[in-house]
Every structure is written in C-alpha cells, then in structure tokens.
Amino acid sequence: MGNGINETDQLALLALKSQITDDLFKLFTSWNDSVHFCQWNGVTCGRRHHQRVVLLDLWSLKLSGNISPYIENDLIGGVPTMEKLHKLHRLSIASNHLGSGHIVDLGFLPSLNNATGLVLLDLGDNNFGGMLTETIGNLSTKLRKIQLGYNQILGSIPYGIQNLINLERIWLVGNHFTGNLPFDIGKLQNLQDLDLSENEFREISHPL
C-alpha cells in the first residue's frame, strides 16, 4: 500500500468492506491490492485532491452487513470506517440491507463529521434503526441533501438539523419520527424539498 497511495482512505474502505456479510453483485471483488483503490467499484477519487475519495456510491446493490464507526484490526487497532475520509463529498448507500433495525445502527454518523465537504448523504431504504441525535448538526454545513427515507428511525427530529444551513432537501419519509417539528427548520432558507410523510408526528403548530 505504498508508492504514494493514500493509505488512510484505503484502510477506511477496507474496514468498511470487512463489515459487509453479503455482496450479491460481487462489488467488493475489485477491492484488493491488485488495482489502485481509486479504481475500485463504487469509489471515485477527486482530481483536485489526488488519490482522496470524494464519492462512495453503493446504491441499490443488495449489500448486507453493518457500518460501525470502529473496526477492530489486529495490525493497527481501532480503525474508523468513515472518519478518515476527509475529502468525501457524496455518500450514497441507499437501497441495501445495512441496518438491523436496532438502536445502534446510526452510530457511524458522527464519524462523518470530518468530511467537511459532504454535500449528499443518502442512507434511504436500509432498515436503519435508532434515533437521530443532536450530533447531526455537526455534519458539514455544505450538506445540501439528507435522505433517510424508509428506515426504522425513531424519536424526534433533532434541533441540531438547523445548523445545516445549506440544506435543499430533507427526505425523512417512511420512518417512525414522533413529537413536534423543530420550529427553526423553517429558517433553512435554501430548503426546497421537505418530505416528512408516513411518520407519526403531532399536529404541526407553527407554519414552516
């Protein structure tokens, strides 16, 4: 893994691969040392940031497994799966089977805080359980689209979402969100598309 290859991103990708238990379309057969990781299926590296991952597109590949913020590795200890992907701009892992429906499923989200250029987060249709916490407000302020539809997410929408000032789309359809909507969500001036249908919210008492 030498010769100028960015080992940080490569190790992060391999840590993610190690958590996948079912790869129906054999996506990960290319994820090995025979080719540069920028040529792996689903991985795009940026021209501006040479050999840094900017797009991870694993959409609708029927993957099973989980995404943990830390992977135990006998060689280098605990390795964050996403934390080292600093240049990641787009993460699309929708329409897979990566969630268990349990509260720990979204534990990897804080590991994306270092991706300060993240503009798309698409985790829809994965059976992710758990709750969104206020830490969602620590994601990149460049984030434009957050798509979490058709999962098993519980609880209320955290007020921290108002920190994501450039959001254009919030798609939370088909979950189990409850409680009141954060009033300040209406202050997101760039918001164009808000889908909160098929949830269990109380009556909206304030205009958005």
PDB file of C-alpha atoms in Angstrom:
ATOM      1  CA  MET A   1       0.000   0.000   0.000  1.00  0.00           C
ATOM      2  CA  GLY A   2       2.959   2.307  -0.568  1.00  0.00           C
ATOM      3  CA  ASN A   3       4.128   4.128  -3.690  1.00  0.00           C
ATOM      4  CA  GLY A   4       2.177   7.291  -2.964  1.00  0.00           C
ATOM      5  CA  ILE A   5      -1.130   5.554  -2.334  1.00  0.00           C
ATOM      6  CA  ASN A   6      -3.120   7.282   0.381  1.00  0.00           C
ATOM      7  CA  GLU A   7      -3.193   4.523   2.982  1.00  0.00           C
ATOM      8  CA  THR A   8      -5.682   6.373   5.183  1.00  0.00           C
ATOM      9  CA  ASP A   9      -8.503   6.220   2.645  1.00  0.00           C
ATOM     10  CA  GLN A  10      -7.603   2.698   1.539  1.00  0.00           C
ATOM     11  CA  LEU A  11      -7.685   1.371   5.100  1.00  0.00           C
ATOM     12  CA  ALA A  12     -11.009   3.084   5.721  1.00  0.00           C
ATOM     13  CA  LEU A  13     -12.508   1.421   2.646  1.00  0.00           C
ATOM     14  CA  LEU A  14     -11.129  -1.989   3.587  1.00  0.00           C
ATOM     15  CA  ALA A  15     -12.562  -1.575   7.081  1.00  0.00           C
ATOM     16  CA  LEU A  16     -15.955  -0.930   5.505  1.00  0.00           C
ATOM     17  CA  LYS A  17     -15.560  -3.981   3.256  1.00  0.00           C
ATOM     18  CA  SER A  18     -14.811  -6.153   6.290  1.00  0.00           C
ATOM     19  CA  GLN A  19     -18.272  -5.399   7.702  1.00  0.00           C
ATOM     20  CA  ILE A  20     -20.203  -6.498   4.608  1.00  0.00           C
ATOM     21  CA  THR A  21     -21.559 -10.009   5.031  1.00  0.00           C
ATOM     22  CA  ASP A  22     -23.477 -10.422   1.762  1.00  0.00           C
ATOM     23  CA  ASP A  23     -22.318  -8.967  -1.567  1.00  0.00           C
ATOM     24  CA  LEU A  24     -24.772 -10.344  -4.131  1.00  0.00           C
ATOM     25  CA  PHE A  25     -23.309  -8.480  -7.120  1.00  0.00           C
ATOM     26  CA  LYS A  26     -19.683  -9.134  -6.091  1.00  0.00           C
ATOM     27  CA  LEU A  27     -18.905  -5.427  -5.907  1.00  0.00           C
ATOM     28  CA  PHE A  28     -16.076  -5.944  -3.456  1.00  0.00           C
ATOM     29  CA  THR A  29     -14.140  -8.425  -5.577  1.00  0.00           C
ATOM     30  CA  SER A  30     -12.311  -5.421  -7.057  1.00  0.00           C
ATOM     31  CA  TRP A  31     -11.450  -4.064  -3.599  1.00  0.00           C
ATOM     32  CA  ASN A  32      -7.978  -5.581  -3.304  1.00  0.00           C
ATOM     33  CA  ASP A  33      -4.329  -4.688  -3.793  1.00  0.00           C
ATOM     34  CA  SER A  34      -4.275  -5.679  -7.474  1.00  0.00           C
ATOM     35  CA  VAL A  35      -5.605  -2.248  -8.501  1.00  0.00           C
ATOM     36  CA  HIS A  36      -5.442   1.231  -7.011  1.00  0.00           C
ATOM     37  CA  PHE A  37      -8.346   1.870  -4.650  1.00  0.00           C
ATOM     38  CA  CYS A  38      -9.467   4.822  -6.801  1.00  0.00           C
ATOM     39  CA  GLN A  39     -10.375   2.184  -9.425  1.00  0.00           C
ATOM     40  CA  TRP A  40     -12.451   0.064  -7.068  1.00  0.00           C
ATOM     41  CA  ASN A  41     -16.134  -0.342  -7.927  1.00  0.00           C
ATOM     42  CA  GLY A  42     -18.249   2.404  -6.383  1.00  0.00           C
ATOM     43  CA  VAL A  43     -15.251   4.580  -5.476  1.00  0.00           C
ATOM     44  CA  THR A  44     -14.424   7.901  -7.117  1.00  0.00           C
ATOM     45  CA  CYS A  45     -11.367   9.962  -6.261  1.00  0.00           C
ATOM     46  CA  GLY A  46     -11.104  13.671  -6.910  1.00  0.00           C
ATOM     47  CA  ARG A  47      -8.880  15.338  -9.457  1.00  0.00           C
ATOM     48  CA  ARG A  48      -8.303  18.279  -7.179  1.00  0.00           C
ATOM     49  CA  HIS A  49      -7.495  16.118  -4.165  1.00  0.00           C
ATOM     50  CA  HIS A  50      -5.306  13.481  -5.804  1.00  0.00           C
ATOM     51  CA  GLN A  51      -5.956   9.955  -4.540  1.00  0.00           C
ATOM     52  CA  ARG A  52      -8.568  11.059  -1.995  1.00  0.00           C
ATOM     53  CA  VAL A  53     -12.041   9.505  -2.041  1.00  0.00           C
ATOM     54  CA  VAL A  54     -14.749  12.061  -2.864  1.00  0.00           C
ATOM     55  CA  LEU A  55     -17.656   9.762  -3.800  1.00  0.00           C
ATOM     56  CA  LEU A  56     -18.714   6.417  -2.378  1.00  0.00           C
ATOM     57  CA  ASP A  57     -21.666   5.115  -4.399  1.00  0.00           C
ATOM     58  CA  LEU A  58     -23.012   1.770  -3.203  1.00  0.00           C
ATOM     59  CA  TRP A  59     -26.613   2.444  -4.144  1.00  0.00           C
ATOM     60  CA  SER A  60     -29.038  -0.475  -4.585  1.00  0.00           C
ATOM     61  CA  LEU A  61     -26.501  -3.302  -4.531  1.00  0.00           C
ATOM     62  CA  LYS A  62     -28.374  -5.528  -2.052  1.00  0.00           C
ATOM     63  CA  LEU A  63     -25.479  -5.370   0.394  1.00  0.00           C
ATOM     64  CA  SER A  64     -25.931  -6.807   3.869  1.00  0.00           C
ATOM     65  CA  GLY A  65     -23.879  -6.136   6.954  1.00  0.00           C
ATOM     66  CA  ASN A  66     -23.405  -3.090   9.124  1.00  0.00           C
ATOM     67  CA  ILE A  67     -21.486   0.156   9.258  1.00  0.00           C
ATOM     68  CA  SER A  68     -19.664   0.532  12.528  1.00  0.00           C
ATOM     69  CA  PRO A  69     -17.707   3.657  13.482  1.00  0.00           C
ATOM     70  CA  TYR A  70     -14.808   1.475  14.647  1.00  0.00           C
ATOM     71  CA  ILE A  71     -13.413  -1.789  13.352  1.00  0.00           C
ATOM     72  CA  GLU A  72     -11.067  -3.916  15.414  1.00  0.00           C
ATOM     73  CA  ASN A  73      -7.918  -4.741  13.472  1.00  0.00           C
ATOM     74  CA  ASP A  74      -5.017  -6.738  14.892  1.00  0.00           C
ATOM     75  CA  LEU A  75      -2.469  -4.692  12.956  1.00  0.00           C
ATOM     76  CA  ILE A  76      -3.469  -1.108  13.564  1.00  0.00           C
ATOM     77  CA  GLY A  77      -6.049  -1.176  16.353  1.00  0.00           C
ATOM     78  CA  GLY A  78      -9.391   0.580  16.113  1.00  0.00           C
ATOM     79  CA  VAL A  79      -9.982   1.972  12.649  1.00  0.00           C
ATOM     80  CA  PRO A  80     -12.880   4.374  11.982  1.00  0.00           C
ATOM     81  CA  THR A  81     -14.660   3.337   8.794  1.00  0.00           C
ATOM     82  CA  MET A  82     -15.614   6.847   7.666  1.00  0.00           C
ATOM     83  CA  GLU A  83     -13.671   9.148   9.951  1.00  0.00           C
ATOM     84  CA  LYS A  84     -10.571   9.240   7.753  1.00  0.00           C
ATOM     85  CA  LEU A  85     -12.423  10.008   4.516  1.00  0.00           C
ATOM     86  CA  HIS A  86     -11.898  13.745   4.938  1.00  0.00           C
ATOM     87  CA  LYS A  87     -12.492  14.599   1.271  1.00  0.00           C
ATOM     88  CA  LEU A  88     -15.719  12.609   0.876  1.00  0.00           C
ATOM     89  CA  HIS A  89     -18.311  14.752  -0.925  1.00  0.00           C
ATOM     90  CA  ARG A  90     -21.091  12.250  -1.588  1.00  0.00           C
ATOM     91  CA  LEU A  91     -22.137   9.134   0.288  1.00  0.00           C
ATOM     92  CA  SER A  92     -24.880   7.076  -1.346  1.00  0.00           C
ATOM     93  CA  ILE A  93     -25.594   3.680   0.185  1.00  0.00           C
ATOM     94  CA  ALA A  94     -29.370   3.648  -0.280  1.00  0.00           C
ATOM     95  CA  SER A  95     -31.465   0.565  -1.064  1.00  0.00           C
ATOM     96  CA  ASN A  96     -29.287  -2.026   0.631  1.00  0.00           C
ATOM     97  CA  HIS A  97     -29.702  -4.098   3.798  1.00  0.00           C
ATOM     98  CA  LEU A  98     -27.133  -2.460   6.043  1.00  0.00           C
ATOM     99  CA  GLY A  99     -29.341  -1.871   9.084  1.00  0.00           C
ATOM    100  CA  SER A 100     -30.599  -4.244  11.743  1.00  0.00           C
ATOM    101  CA  GLY A 101     -33.487  -2.078  12.918  1.00  0.00           C
ATOM    102  CA  HIS A 102     -31.680  -1.647  16.243  1.00  0.00           C
ATOM    103  CA  ILE A 103     -30.721   1.496  18.126  1.00  0.00           C
ATOM    104  CA  VAL A 104     -27.009   1.183  17.298  1.00  0.00           C
ATOM    105  CA  ASP A 105     -27.449   1.347  13.520  1.00  0.00           C
ATOM    106  CA  LEU A 106     -26.765   5.068  13.154  1.00  0.00           C
ATOM    107  CA  GLY A 107     -23.735   5.039  15.431  1.00  0.00           C
ATOM    108  CA  PHE A 108     -21.469   5.660  12.453  1.00  0.00           C
ATOM    109  CA  LEU A 109     -22.929   9.103  11.649  1.00  0.00           C
ATOM    110  CA  PRO A 110     -20.551  11.100  13.908  1.00  0.00           C
ATOM    111  CA  SER A 111     -17.630   9.525  12.029  1.00  0.00           C
ATOM    112  CA  LEU A 112     -18.688  11.646   9.031  1.00  0.00           C
ATOM    113  CA  ASN A 113     -18.098  14.917  10.879  1.00  0.00           C
ATOM    114  CA  ASN A 114     -14.598  15.214   9.427  1.00  0.00           C
ATOM    115  CA  ALA A 115     -15.951  15.125   5.867  1.00  0.00           C
ATOM    116  CA  THR A 116     -16.238  18.900   5.785  1.00  0.00           C
ATOM    117  CA  GLY A 117     -17.123  18.972   2.072  1.00  0.00           C
ATOM    118  CA  LEU A 118     -20.002  16.473   2.284  1.00  0.00           C
ATOM    119  CA  VAL A 119     -22.934  17.633   0.127  1.00  0.00           C
ATOM    120  CA  LEU A 120     -25.018  14.431  -0.206  1.00  0.00           C
ATOM    121  CA  LEU A 121     -25.921  11.866   2.449  1.00  0.00           C
ATOM    122  CA  ASP A 122     -28.253   9.172   1.129  1.00  0.00           C
ATOM    123  CA  LEU A 123     -28.965   6.325   3.554  1.00  0.00           C
ATOM    124  CA  GLY A 124     -32.523   5.577   2.453  1.00  0.00           C
ATOM    125  CA  ASP A 125     -34.203   2.159   2.412  1.00  0.00           C
ATOM    126  CA  ASN A 126     -31.703   0.292   4.592  1.00  0.00           C
ATOM    127  CA  ASN A 127     -33.698  -0.769   7.676  1.00  0.00           C
ATOM    128  CA  PHE A 128     -31.592   1.544   9.852  1.00  0.00           C
ATOM    129  CA  GLY A 129     -32.998   1.789  13.364  1.00  0.00           C
ATOM    130  CA  GLY A 130     -32.124   4.082  16.240  1.00  0.00           C
ATOM    131  CA  MET A 131     -32.571   7.803  16.704  1.00  0.00           C
ATOM    132  CA  LEU A 132     -31.046  10.906  15.191  1.00  0.00           C
ATOM    133  CA  THR A 133     -29.152  12.830  17.851  1.00  0.00           C
ATOM    134  CA  GLU A 134     -28.123  16.468  18.077  1.00  0.00           C
ATOM    135  CA  THR A 135     -24.737  15.472  16.656  1.00  0.00           C
ATOM    136  CA  ILE A 136     -26.322  15.525  13.207  1.00  0.00           C
ATOM    137  CA  GLY A 137     -25.829  19.272  13.431  1.00  0.00           C
ATOM    138  CA  ASN A 138     -22.071  18.675  13.382  1.00  0.00           C
ATOM    139  CA  LEU A 139     -22.135  17.376   9.821  1.00  0.00           C
ATOM    140  CA  SER A 140     -20.780  19.557   7.034  1.00  0.00           C
ATOM    141  CA  THR A 141     -22.529  22.905   6.654  1.00  0.00           C
ATOM    142  CA  LYS A 142     -22.136  22.329   2.902  1.00  0.00           C
ATOM    143  CA  LEU A 143     -24.610  19.438   3.086  1.00  0.00           C
ATOM    144  CA  ARG A 144     -27.402  20.008   0.563  1.00  0.00           C
ATOM    145  CA  LYS A 145     -29.337  16.741   0.613  1.00  0.00           C
ATOM    146  CA  ILE A 146     -30.034  14.385   3.501  1.00  0.00           C
ATOM    147  CA  GLN A 147     -32.107  11.357   2.545  1.00  0.00           C
ATOM    148  CA  LEU A 148     -33.061   8.912   5.298  1.00  0.00           C
ATOM    149  CA  GLY A 149     -36.398   7.697   3.979  1.00  0.00           C
ATOM    150  CA  TYR A 150     -37.867   4.234   4.507  1.00  0.00           C
ATOM    151  CA  ASN A 151     -35.884   3.148   7.529  1.00  0.00           C
ATOM    152  CA  GLN A 152     -36.907   2.411  11.123  1.00  0.00           C
ATOM    153  CA  ILE A 153     -35.696   5.653  12.711  1.00  0.00           C
ATOM    154  CA  LEU A 154     -37.445   6.661  15.931  1.00  0.00           C
ATOM    155  CA  GLY A 155     -37.817   9.781  18.057  1.00  0.00           C
ATOM    156  CA  SER A 156     -37.993  13.427  17.154  1.00  0.00           C
ATOM    157  CA  ILE A 157     -36.091  15.467  14.598  1.00  0.00           C
ATOM    158  CA  PRO A 158     -33.149  16.980  16.496  1.00  0.00           C
ATOM    159  CA  TYR A 159     -32.904  20.756  16.662  1.00  0.00           C
ATOM    160  CA  GLY A 160     -29.301  20.464  15.509  1.00  0.00           C
ATOM    161  CA  ILE A 161     -30.536  19.998  11.946  1.00  0.00           C
ATOM    162  CA  GLN A 162     -30.997  23.773  11.764  1.00  0.00           C
ATOM    163  CA  ASN A 163     -27.191  24.105  11.776  1.00  0.00           C
ATOM    164  CA  LEU A 164     -27.080  22.590   8.288  1.00  0.00           C
ATOM    165  CA  ILE A 165     -27.814  25.945   6.714  1.00  0.00           C
ATOM    166  CA  ASN A 166     -27.383  24.904   3.071  1.00  0.00           C
ATOM    167  CA  LEU A 167     -29.863  22.039   3.087  1.00  0.00           C
ATOM    168  CA  GLU A 168     -32.017  21.965  -0.030  1.00  0.00           C
ATOM    169  CA  ARG A 169     -33.679  18.609   0.575  1.00  0.00           C
ATOM    170  CA  ILE A 170     -34.693  16.771   3.741  1.00  0.00           C
ATOM    171  CA  TRP A 171     -36.272  13.402   2.995  1.00  0.00           C
ATOM    172  CA  LEU A 172     -37.410  11.506   6.094  1.00  0.00           C
ATOM    173  CA  VAL A 173     -40.478   9.771   4.637  1.00  0.00           C
ATOM    174  CA  GLY A 174     -41.489   6.331   5.911  1.00  0.00           C
ATOM    175  CA  ASN A 175     -39.923   6.221   9.376  1.00  0.00           C
ATOM    176  CA  HIS A 176     -41.264   6.399  12.940  1.00  0.00           C
ATOM    177  CA  PHE A 177     -40.480  10.008  13.804  1.00  0.00           C
ATOM    178  CA  THR A 178     -42.686  11.444  16.543  1.00  0.00           C
ATOM    179  CA  GLY A 179     -43.113  14.661  18.509  1.00  0.00           C
ATOM    180  CA  ASN A 180     -43.148  18.206  17.199  1.00  0.00           C
ATOM    181  CA  LEU A 181     -41.236  19.565  14.252  1.00  0.00           C
ATOM    182  CA  PRO A 182     -38.360  21.887  15.163  1.00  0.00           C
ATOM    183  CA  PHE A 183     -39.769  25.362  14.513  1.00  0.00           C
ATOM    184  CA  ASP A 184     -36.428  26.615  13.188  1.00  0.00           C
ATOM    185  CA  ILE A 185     -36.472  24.100  10.336  1.00  0.00           C
ATOM    186  CA  GLY A 186     -38.491  26.764   8.542  1.00  0.00           C
ATOM    187  CA  LYS A 187     -35.499  29.090   8.739  1.00  0.00           C
ATOM    188  CA  LEU A 188     -33.444  26.961   6.374  1.00  0.00           C
ATOM    189  CA  GLN A 189     -33.534  29.462   3.538  1.00  0.00           C
ATOM    190  CA  ASN A 190     -32.309  27.090   0.832  1.00  0.00           C
ATOM    191  CA  LEU A 191     -34.774  24.316   1.660  1.00  0.00           C
ATOM    192  CA  GLN A 192     -36.809  23.365  -1.417  1.00  0.00           C
ATOM    193  CA  ASP A 193     -37.959  19.800  -0.746  1.00  0.00           C
ATOM    194  CA  LEU A 194     -39.192  18.590   2.647  1.00  0.00           C
ATOM    195  CA  ASP A 195     -40.854  15.169   2.848  1.00  0.00           C
ATOM    196  CA  LEU A 196     -41.922  14.056   6.320  1.00  0.00           C
ATOM    197  CA  SER A 197     -44.864  11.883   5.265  1.00  0.00           C
ATOM    198  CA  GLU A 198     -45.574   8.402   6.619  1.00  0.00           C
ATOM    199  CA  ASN A 199     -44.351   9.231  10.118  1.00  0.00           C
ATOM    200  CA  GLU A 200     -46.046   9.750  13.472  1.00  0.00           C
ATOM    201  CA  PHE A 201     -45.643  13.473  14.081  1.00  0.00           C
ATOM    202  CA  ARG A 202     -48.008  15.506  16.175  1.00  0.00           C
ATOM    203  CA  GLU A 203     -50.016  18.252  14.539  1.00  0.00           C
ATOM    204  CA  ILE A 204     -47.791  20.990  13.157  1.00  0.00           C
ATOM    205  CA  SER A 205     -48.447  24.019  15.355  1.00  0.00           C
ATOM    206  CA  HIS A 206     -46.186  26.508  13.565  1.00  0.00           C
ATOM    207  CA  PRO A 207     -46.007  27.431   9.886  1.00  0.00           C
ATOM    208  CA  LEU A 208     -42.834  26.277   8.178  1.00  0.00           C
TER     209      LEU A 208
END
